[in-house]
Amino acid sequence: MATETKESIFFDYDRKNLSDDVLITLYKRMLKPRLIEEKMLILLRQGKISKWFSGIGQEAISVGISSVLNKEEYILPMHRNLGVFTTREIPLHRLFSQWQGKASGFTKGRDRSFHFGTQEYNIVGMISHLGPQFGVASGIALGNLLKNNDQVCAVFTGEGGTSEGDIHEALNVASVWQLPVLFCIENNGYGLSTPTEEQYRCENLADRGKGYGMESHIIEGNNVLEVFSQVTDIVESMRKDPRPVLLEFKTFRMRGHEEASGTKYVPAELMETWAQKDPVLNFESYLLSEGILSETKIATYKAEIKNEINAGLDIAFAEEVIESTESDELNDVFQEFIYQKVSSKLETKELRFVDAISEGLKQSMERHDNAVIMGQDIAEYGGVFKITEGFVEAFGRERVRNTPICESAIVSATMGLSINGFKAIMEMQFADFVTSGFNPIVNYLAKCHYRWDQNADVVIRMPCGAGVGAGPFHSQTNEAWFTHTPGLKVVYPAFPYDAKGLLATAIEDPNPVMFFEHKALYRSIRQEVPTDYYTLPLGKAALLKEGNDLTIITYGAGVHWALEVLENNNYSVDLLDLRTLSPLDTEAIYTSVKKTGKVLILQEDSMFGGIASDISALITENCFEHLDAPIRRVASLETPIPFAQNLENNYLPKTRFEETLAELLAY
Ligand SMILES: Cc1ncc(C[n+]2csc(CCOP(=O)(O)OP(=O)(O)O)c2C)c(N)n1
């Protein structure tokens, strides 16, 4: 770890035609993260910082790659890539404040260590789950390709992370779409305590490139000149001929996974061997031996950097502990969006639910030329529900993209597109399959604005719901998974008019929106719908029927079940169609409940943990004095969704709804 000069030089450095200036710059750029780390280890021992993930011994990779990329080209680093942040010249006091959870950092104290991004420096930091970074990089690269800007983006992972499905999916997508991403694997021997032989079975991870149909290279990661020269050639070629390239950098993790976890499980000989290959000391010795560097200069550079570190630390330590208010915290979950009402002319035509969605989507694509739709079989085939039929002819294959069966990587790619200035719409073939893309939705899209002010301008369309005899894996209505997650908006229309207008707003809205479309309504529900583009506000329920004796609160298919029952009975009830579940129109709910004094909440999903329970709790907390009867919830059975029609009918709450309604009215 020490930075004293060593005698022997392990690497055969080949400077090619690089100037002395470039060599000195590379040296100083490696020295800076090394000296910062050494200081951090001291502060850690003094209890002045809480956790440290060390990249000591891996500096040549971060510095080499960041030195090749232009400033406007995005880099997506991981937890051992301090050299990326310092090479991009982020002021040190801001980095230190970030690590101390202070206001001058990048996350207002909301996330730790390297878990942040900054558009100012074109850096997109990791989330703890590691794997999604590759998909986000693919989305950014897709944006670059669509902008035709000849830019490359680079993304990092450790060899442990390469075992994650996200990584495989992203490599596959990038290869199929020929996206200009430099996928960098830092193979440092261990993933936490797991050695490479327990992580994968191929000899080199670069060999996997062949399987993805992707060019790949193995690079000596501790030799900064090899990293810099090879990456320079590769990146220059990628800018001219956009394509993904997989790089495996051989290196070693010289310290514990994080400082507290130690390195007991690493054989001493391995440590010794790799200590011989220290990227900073070797390069220093080489520069000394070539007369490019002198001991005096080394001392000067170190003093300069140490002064910079100490000055940065003084600022960061002097900064007050961060304060916030409840409203500041809540206000940052979403990017501000001021709803613009767009009214349509009077002309209407009768449309099925499915056609209204298709028309709304098409008009949004016309309106936003930065909008891209992605999904399985959505291009020429038009999607399994034919919603995007004819879209390729209208907008081209660049903007209407068939995807491989890679839900996770595509969700991550929507995030990358958004970072790069696009609007991304994804069609989940069936809402059930969202499980395969769950992680980036709830961890990346939902948390990004709160964490570092980066919005996810994404709409995920979710064809959902039962009643179509499709069994346990093509019938779920899983909105509760998302209403539970702060940072997501959840829309769930029941009529063609609402579906078209709400979809337009969801696409206008710069925040992530889960847009539920009930499959059983697609071809059964028709309505007169304005032919032009129009918007409807999110978070506003619709009062479909007015009465005095009871309030029915529901959404989606439930609205139609309720309407059918009310058609056959002469009840005086309010029927509230929520239309949006997050944000929830609590005002409309409370107003109605206060008038009628009785409430039945109907949801298609099974009961426990569903939104009906939360609405019930809210009503109890806010309208208790107005209630004349216990709140009733009606929902599907606590079973998976059965296939056979009579079983499915029994599973769904339609009959139980009718009975409960009669009971509650009679209470
Ligand atoms: C999905 C997920 N599983 C497990 C972890 C815990 N974890 C964090 S880093 C890490 C090891 C990563 O190893 P590698 O990718 O080789 O990177 P290195 O730390 O060696 O640089 C593990 C297991 C995690 N953060 N996310």
XYZ file of C-alpha atoms and ligand atoms in Angstrom:
693
model
C 0.000 0.000 0.000
C 2.839 2.356 0.733
C 3.785 4.614 -2.099
C 7.569 4.572 -1.624
C 9.407 3.936 -4.807
C 10.340 0.342 -5.515
C 13.342 -0.937 -7.390
C 12.294 -3.560 -9.883
C 9.814 -3.015 -12.663
C 7.434 -5.896 -13.252
C 5.909 -4.730 -16.515
C 7.475 -4.292 -19.894
C 6.101 -0.825 -20.464
C 5.690 0.216 -24.069
C 5.128 3.944 -24.318
C 4.543 3.818 -28.080
C 4.424 7.432 -29.212
C 2.991 8.851 -26.016
C 4.523 12.146 -24.922
C 6.163 12.689 -21.548
C 3.230 14.920 -20.653
C 0.739 12.106 -21.189
C 2.840 9.724 -19.116
C 3.150 12.198 -16.263
C -0.572 12.935 -16.418
C -1.388 9.233 -16.162
C 0.983 8.909 -13.222
C -0.501 11.871 -11.367
C -4.006 10.649 -12.083
C -3.177 7.287 -10.467
C -1.364 8.894 -7.586
C -4.384 10.955 -6.587
C -6.840 8.107 -5.848
C -4.011 6.177 -4.177
C -3.243 9.030 -1.814
C -6.916 9.707 -1.141
C -7.379 6.054 -0.254
C -4.384 6.050 2.057
C -5.871 9.044 3.820
C -9.283 7.370 4.025
C -7.774 4.323 5.681
C -6.316 6.566 8.351
C -9.646 8.347 8.838
C -11.387 5.004 9.050
C -9.078 3.863 11.824
C -9.738 7.150 13.596
C -13.465 6.499 13.320
C -13.964 9.607 11.178
C -15.567 7.756 8.277
C -17.766 4.688 8.476
C -17.045 2.357 5.589
C -14.478 2.098 2.831
C -14.357 0.039 -0.340
C -10.788 0.078 -1.527
C -9.630 0.157 -5.127
C -5.956 0.154 -4.184
C -4.104 -1.799 -6.848
C -6.803 -1.228 -9.468
C -6.112 2.441 -10.250
C -4.667 1.853 -13.708
C -8.010 0.625 -15.013
C -10.186 3.509 -13.783
C -7.608 6.102 -14.709
C -6.664 4.534 -18.036
C -10.251 4.294 -19.250
C -11.337 7.711 -17.963
C -8.314 9.240 -19.636
C -9.372 7.820 -22.987
C -13.014 8.843 -22.919
C -14.016 12.422 -23.722
C -15.627 14.403 -20.942
C -19.071 14.262 -22.528
C -18.951 10.472 -22.809
C -20.724 8.726 -19.938
C -18.856 6.482 -17.532
C -20.669 4.097 -15.173
C -18.253 3.161 -12.393
C -18.546 0.713 -9.505
C -17.314 0.763 -5.930
C -13.597 0.435 -6.705
C -13.345 3.170 -9.298
C -12.360 6.271 -7.358
C -9.980 7.015 -10.242
C -12.976 7.679 -12.497
C -14.260 10.393 -10.180
C -10.868 12.016 -9.671
C -9.917 11.852 -13.356
C -13.169 13.625 -14.171
C -11.930 16.250 -11.711
C -14.785 16.307 -9.274
C -13.734 18.757 -6.536
C -12.460 16.645 -3.660
C -14.472 18.420 -0.995
C -17.639 17.390 -2.832
C -16.518 13.754 -2.892
C -15.652 13.881 0.799
C -18.980 15.505 1.629
C -20.726 12.791 -0.335
C -18.994 10.117 1.726
C -19.944 11.912 4.919
C -23.563 12.295 3.854
C -23.364 16.077 3.714
C -25.124 18.654 1.572
C -22.214 19.447 -0.769
C -22.146 15.829 -1.864
C -24.320 14.541 -4.653
C -27.219 12.892 -2.844
C -28.240 15.308 -0.064
C -27.154 12.646 2.408
C -29.555 10.111 0.932
C -27.092 7.596 -0.419
C -23.595 6.613 0.536
C -20.116 6.164 -0.938
C -20.046 5.843 -4.733
C -23.800 5.427 -5.096
C -24.437 8.603 -7.016
C -24.365 10.027 -10.465
C -23.810 13.507 -11.781
C -24.805 14.869 -15.168
C -22.287 17.663 -14.625
C -19.450 15.131 -14.906
C -21.272 12.542 -17.030
C -20.873 9.898 -14.390
C -23.657 7.466 -13.530
C -22.948 5.764 -10.248
C -23.956 2.286 -9.244
C -26.807 0.919 -7.226
C -25.854 -1.769 -4.717
C -27.326 -4.496 -6.903
C -24.363 -4.174 -9.305
C -25.805 -5.846 -12.419
C -28.262 -3.190 -13.643
C -25.335 -0.889 -14.518
C -24.680 -2.846 -17.721
C -28.276 -2.375 -18.891
C -28.241 1.324 -18.000
C -25.047 1.700 -20.033
C -26.775 -0.047 -22.925
C -29.643 2.447 -22.711
C -27.236 5.386 -22.707
C -25.429 3.886 -25.683
C -28.719 3.368 -27.495
C -29.358 7.080 -26.952
C -25.931 7.877 -28.397
C -26.644 5.691 -31.393
C -30.012 7.389 -31.979
C -28.356 10.810 -31.668
C -25.665 9.613 -34.044
C -23.096 11.467 -31.934
C -20.181 9.006 -32.308
C -19.905 8.685 -28.546
C -18.924 5.627 -26.577
C -19.856 4.910 -22.994
C -17.927 2.758 -20.553
C -19.335 0.650 -17.736
C -17.580 -1.320 -15.017
C -18.279 -4.507 -13.114
C -16.267 -6.880 -10.968
C -15.981 -10.525 -12.009
C -18.445 -11.463 -9.247
C -21.096 -9.201 -10.693
C -20.794 -10.943 -14.078
C -22.688 -13.911 -12.645
C -25.843 -11.820 -12.354
C -28.558 -12.303 -14.931
C -28.697 -8.557 -15.560
C -25.176 -8.661 -16.922
C -25.900 -11.480 -19.364
C -29.084 -9.817 -20.531
C -27.383 -6.478 -21.083
C -24.494 -8.017 -23.017
C -26.969 -9.841 -25.195
C -29.074 -6.742 -25.862
C -25.993 -4.619 -26.588
C -24.759 -7.204 -29.030
C -28.081 -7.659 -30.820
C -28.421 -3.878 -31.146
C -24.702 -3.229 -31.725
C -24.557 -0.571 -29.044
C -21.290 1.324 -28.524
C -20.595 0.255 -24.943
C -17.221 -0.594 -23.517
C -18.070 -3.330 -21.010
C -15.205 -3.450 -18.527
C -14.786 -6.395 -16.185
C -12.252 -5.826 -13.447
C -11.287 -9.347 -12.565
C -9.703 -8.875 -9.176
C -9.794 -12.489 -8.032
C -12.460 -12.299 -5.343
C -16.095 -11.280 -5.050
C -16.281 -10.564 -1.331
C -14.730 -13.860 -0.127
C -15.628 -15.919 -3.198
C -12.673 -16.808 -5.435
C -13.112 -16.911 -9.185
C -13.269 -20.735 -9.349
C -16.437 -20.621 -7.258
C -17.859 -17.827 -9.373
C -17.543 -19.152 -12.944
C -16.094 -22.061 -14.833
C -14.680 -20.604 -18.035
C -10.985 -19.820 -18.216
C -11.327 -16.142 -19.038
C -14.444 -14.032 -18.775
C -13.441 -12.409 -22.051
C -14.101 -15.807 -23.668
C -17.777 -15.160 -23.105
C -17.643 -12.478 -25.775
C -17.805 -15.211 -28.389
C -21.067 -16.484 -26.948
C -22.601 -13.033 -27.205
C -21.205 -12.478 -30.686
C -19.096 -9.686 -29.242
C -15.503 -8.634 -29.706
C -13.551 -9.100 -26.503
C -10.027 -8.606 -25.208
C -7.961 -9.469 -22.165
C -5.921 -6.558 -20.846
C -3.253 -6.470 -18.150
C -5.142 -4.207 -15.782
C -2.195 -3.129 -13.650
C -0.193 -1.831 -16.593
C -1.524 1.655 -17.163
C 0.144 2.032 -20.547
C -1.384 -1.179 -21.810
C -4.794 -0.106 -20.529
C -4.481 3.370 -22.020
C -3.093 2.302 -25.419
C -5.422 -0.636 -25.963
C -8.511 1.219 -24.811
C -7.554 4.216 -26.978
C -7.407 2.030 -30.096
C -10.610 0.194 -29.238
C -12.586 3.336 -28.377
C -11.439 5.174 -31.505
C -12.558 2.239 -33.574
C -15.896 1.995 -31.706
C -16.610 5.667 -32.369
C -16.223 5.055 -36.104
C -17.869 1.641 -36.122
C -20.388 1.508 -33.252
C -20.390 -1.841 -31.478
C -20.037 -3.263 -27.996
C -16.678 -4.544 -26.813
C -16.087 -6.711 -23.764
C -12.832 -6.150 -21.898
C -11.490 -8.307 -19.116
C -8.869 -6.542 -17.041
C -6.710 -8.878 -14.978
C -6.028 -7.273 -11.632
C -6.251 -7.993 -7.933
C -8.104 -6.749 -4.900
C -5.308 -5.866 -2.509
C -7.573 -5.119 0.444
C -10.745 -6.583 1.903
C -14.121 -6.374 0.218
C -14.575 -3.409 2.491
C -12.139 -2.579 5.208
C -13.970 -4.315 8.049
C -14.061 -7.666 6.236
C -10.280 -8.176 5.969
C -8.354 -10.510 3.643
C -7.751 -13.608 5.811
C -9.117 -15.913 3.139
C -6.615 -14.700 0.531
C -3.392 -16.794 0.400
C -0.356 -14.698 1.384
C 1.579 -15.736 -1.776
C -1.161 -14.307 -3.935
C -0.921 -11.002 -2.146
C 2.839 -11.005 -2.567
C 2.689 -11.815 -6.261
C 0.231 -9.042 -6.914
C 2.104 -6.584 -4.720
C 4.918 -6.966 -7.268
C 2.480 -5.727 -9.887
C 1.372 -2.573 -8.086
C 0.227 -0.258 -10.892
C 1.371 2.981 -9.268
C 4.762 1.870 -7.957
C 5.716 0.051 -11.127
C 4.838 2.971 -13.322
C 6.673 5.313 -11.002
C 9.814 3.180 -11.203
C 9.505 3.045 -14.969
C 9.195 6.821 -15.244
C 12.166 7.256 -12.934
C 14.217 4.797 -14.932
C 13.372 6.648 -18.136
C 14.319 9.983 -16.582
C 10.798 11.301 -17.110
C 10.243 11.621 -13.389
C 12.560 12.470 -10.501
C 12.356 11.932 -6.758
C 11.972 15.676 -6.322
C 9.054 15.760 -8.734
C 7.423 12.806 -7.010
C 7.712 14.606 -3.693
C 6.233 17.769 -5.220
C 3.317 15.956 -6.812
C 2.565 14.102 -3.602
C 2.700 17.287 -1.589
C 0.365 19.027 -4.037
C -2.144 16.199 -3.933
C -1.952 15.870 -0.149
C -2.591 19.607 0.176
C -5.587 19.290 -2.093
C -6.864 16.339 -0.037
C -6.393 18.145 3.256
C -8.044 21.303 1.958
C -10.990 19.234 0.713
C -11.255 17.416 4.012
C -11.177 20.682 5.954
C -14.134 21.926 3.944
C -16.053 18.672 4.256
C -15.459 18.240 7.983
C -16.397 21.863 8.621
C -19.652 21.409 6.785
C -22.619 20.992 9.061
C -24.517 17.775 9.408
C -27.283 17.748 6.850
C -30.745 18.893 7.871
C -33.934 18.276 6.033
C -37.650 18.498 6.518
C -40.351 15.966 5.864
C -41.622 18.017 2.958
C -38.127 18.388 1.427
C -37.756 14.639 1.564
C -41.181 13.930 0.105
C -40.830 16.581 -2.593
C -37.681 15.039 -3.997
C -39.133 11.591 -4.604
C -40.498 12.789 -7.946
C -39.349 15.374 -10.396
C -41.765 18.277 -10.381
C -44.334 17.913 -13.129
C -46.862 20.587 -13.838
C -49.796 19.016 -15.589
C -50.729 20.762 -18.805
C -54.302 20.216 -19.818
C -54.587 19.568 -23.525
C -58.211 19.488 -24.633
C -59.385 17.809 -27.755
C -61.732 19.185 -30.361
C -65.286 17.919 -30.249
C -64.817 15.250 -32.866
C -64.998 11.726 -31.401
C -65.199 8.170 -32.631
C -66.109 4.927 -30.945
C -63.005 3.034 -29.927
C -62.317 -0.179 -28.093
C -60.089 0.088 -25.006
C -57.227 -1.456 -26.967
C -57.598 0.998 -29.856
C -57.700 3.983 -27.532
C -54.377 2.919 -26.014
C -52.897 2.357 -29.436
C -54.098 5.739 -30.681
C -52.874 7.518 -27.542
C -49.485 5.885 -27.841
C -49.206 6.799 -31.495
C -50.129 10.427 -30.913
C -47.593 10.649 -28.079
C -44.914 9.217 -30.377
C -45.804 11.914 -32.917
C -45.685 14.623 -30.292
C -42.424 13.555 -28.625
C -39.823 12.767 -31.234
C -37.466 11.697 -28.442
C -39.827 8.881 -27.396
C -38.728 5.301 -27.986
C -40.882 2.182 -27.489
C -39.305 -1.147 -26.635
C -40.848 -4.537 -26.053
C -41.031 -8.105 -27.182
C -42.559 -8.604 -30.633
C -43.776 -5.012 -30.806
C -42.238 -4.060 -34.158
C -43.637 -5.559 -37.382
C -45.691 -8.091 -35.429
C -47.389 -5.235 -33.564
C -47.156 -6.785 -30.089
C -49.195 -9.716 -28.831
C -52.209 -7.417 -28.376
C -51.523 -5.538 -31.632
C -51.286 -2.197 -29.884
C -48.204 -1.138 -31.838
C -49.386 -2.454 -35.193
C -48.264 -0.078 -37.940
C -45.880 1.787 -35.626
C -42.750 0.658 -37.462
C -44.119 2.134 -40.694
C -44.955 5.366 -38.877
C -41.857 5.822 -36.720
C -39.195 3.425 -37.979
C -37.411 0.553 -36.332
C -35.049 2.860 -34.463
C -37.878 4.126 -32.276
C -40.034 0.990 -32.238
C -37.730 -1.722 -31.027
C -38.217 -5.429 -30.766
C -36.294 -6.652 -27.766
C -34.838 -10.012 -26.831
C -36.556 -11.674 -23.845
C -34.511 -9.586 -21.438
C -36.957 -7.696 -19.206
C -34.357 -6.639 -16.668
C -31.876 -5.258 -19.182
C -34.637 -3.440 -21.062
C -35.969 -1.784 -17.904
C -32.390 -0.751 -17.110
C -32.048 0.493 -20.683
C -35.115 2.712 -20.211
C -33.205 4.304 -17.332
C -30.165 4.821 -19.564
C -32.282 6.344 -22.324
C -33.785 8.725 -19.809
C -30.337 9.750 -18.541
C -29.441 10.475 -22.156
C -32.473 12.710 -22.722
C -35.054 10.325 -24.162
C -38.533 9.276 -23.150
C -38.733 5.513 -22.902
C -41.867 3.418 -23.129
C -41.670 -0.287 -22.506
C -44.362 -2.810 -23.249
C -44.222 -5.630 -20.733
C -45.678 -8.447 -22.816
C -47.766 -9.520 -19.828
C -47.750 -7.769 -16.457
C -46.820 -11.132 -14.928
C -43.380 -10.953 -16.569
C -42.507 -7.798 -14.719
C -40.987 -10.080 -12.073
C -38.073 -10.579 -14.449
C -37.485 -6.826 -14.547
C -38.518 -6.080 -10.989
C -35.140 -5.095 -9.588
C -34.382 -2.131 -11.871
C -37.972 -0.871 -11.571
C -38.111 -0.713 -7.795
C -34.446 -0.004 -7.170
C -33.298 2.087 -10.125
C -36.249 3.880 -11.702
C -38.104 4.447 -8.448
C -35.186 5.655 -6.329
C -33.107 7.631 -8.800
C -34.671 11.062 -8.450
C -34.618 10.942 -4.685
C -31.017 9.697 -4.665
C -29.314 12.058 -7.123
C -31.932 14.172 -8.808
C -31.999 12.072 -11.968
C -35.470 11.442 -13.298
C -36.547 8.254 -15.033
C -38.751 9.448 -17.878
C -40.261 6.024 -18.351
C -43.676 4.463 -18.866
C -44.007 0.717 -18.448
C -47.198 -0.586 -20.026
C -48.603 -3.553 -18.119
C -51.248 -5.718 -19.826
C -52.764 -7.365 -16.771
C -55.715 -9.040 -15.187
C -57.784 -12.207 -15.067
C -61.117 -13.287 -16.475
C -59.589 -14.491 -19.698
C -58.841 -18.105 -18.721
C -55.097 -17.580 -18.895
C -53.984 -19.278 -15.679
C -51.479 -18.359 -12.964
C -48.844 -16.684 -15.166
C -50.858 -14.601 -17.614
C -53.587 -13.193 -15.354
C -52.025 -11.344 -12.467
C -52.786 -7.796 -11.549
C -49.734 -6.901 -9.537
C -50.213 -3.160 -8.989
C -49.738 -3.573 -5.216
C -46.057 -4.424 -5.741
C -45.614 -0.947 -7.175
C -48.033 1.168 -5.151
C -45.926 0.052 -2.206
C -42.767 1.512 -3.756
C -42.144 5.241 -3.269
C -41.015 6.824 -6.522
C -43.418 5.116 -8.900
C -46.695 6.449 -10.238
C -49.353 3.832 -10.893
C -52.172 4.386 -13.364
C -55.023 1.934 -13.906
C -57.780 3.131 -16.264
C -61.087 1.341 -16.853
C -62.375 3.126 -19.969
C -61.037 3.968 -23.407
C -61.363 7.730 -22.853
C -59.405 7.605 -19.614
C -56.839 5.182 -21.008
C -55.987 7.440 -23.936
C -55.794 10.687 -21.951
C -53.972 9.185 -18.981
C -51.440 7.446 -21.195
C -50.673 10.781 -22.868
C -50.063 12.345 -19.451
C -48.014 9.378 -18.244
C -45.738 9.877 -21.240
C -45.566 13.658 -20.660
C -44.697 13.080 -17.004
C -40.912 12.868 -16.519
C -41.294 10.300 -13.721
C -41.595 6.514 -13.913
C -45.187 5.411 -14.456
C -46.534 1.860 -14.293
C -49.498 1.900 -16.658
C -51.880 -1.003 -16.102
C -54.106 -2.098 -18.978
C -56.670 -4.771 -18.208
C -56.626 -7.391 -20.959
C -60.278 -8.377 -20.442
C -61.246 -4.774 -21.208
C -59.131 -4.499 -24.375
C -61.789 -5.751 -26.760
C -64.937 -5.705 -24.624
C -65.207 -2.043 -23.635
C -66.019 0.652 -26.182
C -66.570 4.360 -25.817
C -66.698 7.561 -27.814
C -63.169 8.930 -27.641
C -61.825 12.249 -28.968
C -59.825 11.679 -32.119
C -57.124 14.253 -31.273
C -54.406 14.162 -28.675
C -55.573 15.149 -25.187
C -54.397 14.709 -21.631
C -56.077 13.848 -18.337
C -54.564 14.546 -14.926
C -53.051 11.749 -12.853
C -54.384 11.412 -9.321
C -58.015 12.248 -10.072
C -60.728 9.664 -9.496
C -63.991 9.684 -11.473
C -67.365 9.598 -9.770
C -69.319 7.385 -12.140
C -72.581 7.063 -10.173
C -73.962 9.205 -7.411
C -76.120 8.077 -4.498
C -76.459 8.423 -0.758
C -76.314 5.004 0.880
C -72.835 3.663 0.227
C -69.553 4.322 -1.596
C -68.041 1.690 -3.871
C -64.351 2.320 -4.498
C -62.714 0.315 -7.238
C -60.642 0.464 -10.447
C -59.886 -1.524 -13.594
C -62.174 -4.479 -14.253
C -63.780 -3.935 -10.833
C -65.455 -0.815 -12.216
C -67.259 -2.875 -14.840
C -68.296 -5.575 -12.367
C -69.737 -2.857 -10.141
C -71.536 -1.199 -13.037
C -73.097 -4.533 -14.008
C -74.369 -5.155 -10.486
C -75.705 -1.627 -10.180
C -77.467 -1.995 -13.526
C -79.457 -4.923 -12.150
C -80.266 -3.359 -8.789
C -81.831 -0.121 -7.775
C -79.219 1.003 -5.240
C -78.401 4.589 -4.337
C -74.599 4.527 -4.216
C -71.515 6.497 -5.213
C -69.277 4.580 -7.578
C -65.732 5.892 -7.549
C -63.327 4.774 -10.271
C -59.864 5.561 -8.911
C -58.171 5.669 -12.354
C -54.799 6.373 -10.686
C -53.582 4.454 -7.632
C -50.453 6.492 -7.024
C -51.003 9.350 -6.525
C -54.299 8.394 -4.932
C -57.255 10.778 -4.966
C -57.885 10.697 -1.215
C -59.965 13.853 -1.435
C -62.540 12.195 -3.695
C -62.548 9.137 -1.432
C -63.095 11.107 1.790
C -65.728 13.390 0.244
C -67.812 10.453 -0.871
C -67.367 8.450 2.332
C -68.323 11.427 4.472
C -71.523 11.702 2.460
C -72.580 8.047 2.451
C -71.101 6.655 5.678
C -70.588 3.170 4.239
C -67.720 1.903 2.097
C -67.031 -1.150 0.024
C -63.621 -1.392 -1.617
C -63.402 -3.818 -4.490
C -60.094 -5.019 -5.894
C -59.356 -7.751 -8.415
C -56.063 -8.765 -6.823
C -56.076 -11.150 -3.881
C -56.813 -9.399 -0.624
C -53.862 -9.354 1.748
C -51.477 -6.445 1.289
C -53.491 -5.001 -1.584
C -54.415 -1.367 -2.065
C -57.936 -1.955 -0.668
C -56.360 -2.492 2.738
C -54.539 0.820 2.633
C -57.595 2.690 1.420
C -59.536 1.106 4.260
C -56.908 2.226 6.768
C -56.887 5.758 5.361
C -60.662 5.993 5.638
C -60.573 4.740 9.223
C -57.945 7.307 10.107
C -59.626 10.210 8.343
C -63.375 9.568 8.281
C -64.050 7.397 11.341
C -66.771 9.634 12.798
C -68.644 9.535 9.518
C -68.820 5.760 9.233
C -72.104 3.958 9.850
C -70.774 0.464 9.249
C -67.472 -1.405 9.183
C -65.510 -0.849 5.979
C -65.726 -3.918 3.754
C -63.044 -5.091 1.325
C -63.834 -7.547 -1.412
C -61.023 -9.176 -3.357
C -59.911 -12.381 -5.027
C -59.090 -15.539 -3.098
C -55.689 -15.961 -1.494
C -54.604 -18.448 -4.157
C -52.695 -18.285 -7.405
C -55.031 -17.612 -10.320
C -56.574 -20.857 -11.630
C -57.016 -21.660 -15.304
C -60.375 -23.506 -15.654
C -63.204 -21.050 -16.123
C -65.392 -22.072 -13.200
C -62.374 -22.073 -10.900
C -61.349 -18.657 -12.141
C -64.895 -17.347 -11.631
C -64.756 -18.624 -8.103
C -61.346 -17.029 -7.574
C -62.503 -13.623 -8.783
C -64.591 -11.499 -6.406
C -67.547 -10.685 -8.646
C -70.156 -12.826 -6.858
C -68.769 -12.061 -3.413
C -68.939 -8.387 -4.305
C -72.647 -8.574 -5.088
C -73.379 -10.408 -1.828
C -71.236 -8.110 0.312
C -72.793 -5.040 -1.250
C -76.295 -6.238 -0.349
C -75.150 -7.112 3.182
C -73.495 -3.766 3.745
C -76.459 -1.791 2.425
C -78.659 -3.698 4.858
C -76.321 -3.137 7.820
C -27.578 -8.469 -6.050
C -26.498 -8.387 -5.022
N -26.062 -9.516 -4.424
C -25.089 -9.445 -3.508
C -24.538 -8.263 -3.150
C -23.462 -8.177 -2.051
N -22.161 -7.837 -2.679
C -21.769 -6.577 -2.836
S -20.320 -6.439 -3.653
C -20.191 -8.108 -3.734
C -19.000 -8.726 -4.385
C -18.852 -8.236 -5.773
O -17.780 -8.848 -6.355
P -17.162 -8.338 -7.695
O -18.233 -8.038 -8.667
O -16.130 -9.288 -8.116
O -16.534 -6.921 -7.336
P -15.366 -6.593 -6.312
O -16.041 -6.224 -5.009
O -14.504 -7.771 -6.217
O -14.683 -5.428 -6.905
C -21.269 -8.743 -3.149
C -21.453 -10.196 -3.053
C -25.026 -7.114 -3.770
N -24.569 -5.905 -3.477
N -25.997 -7.206 -4.700
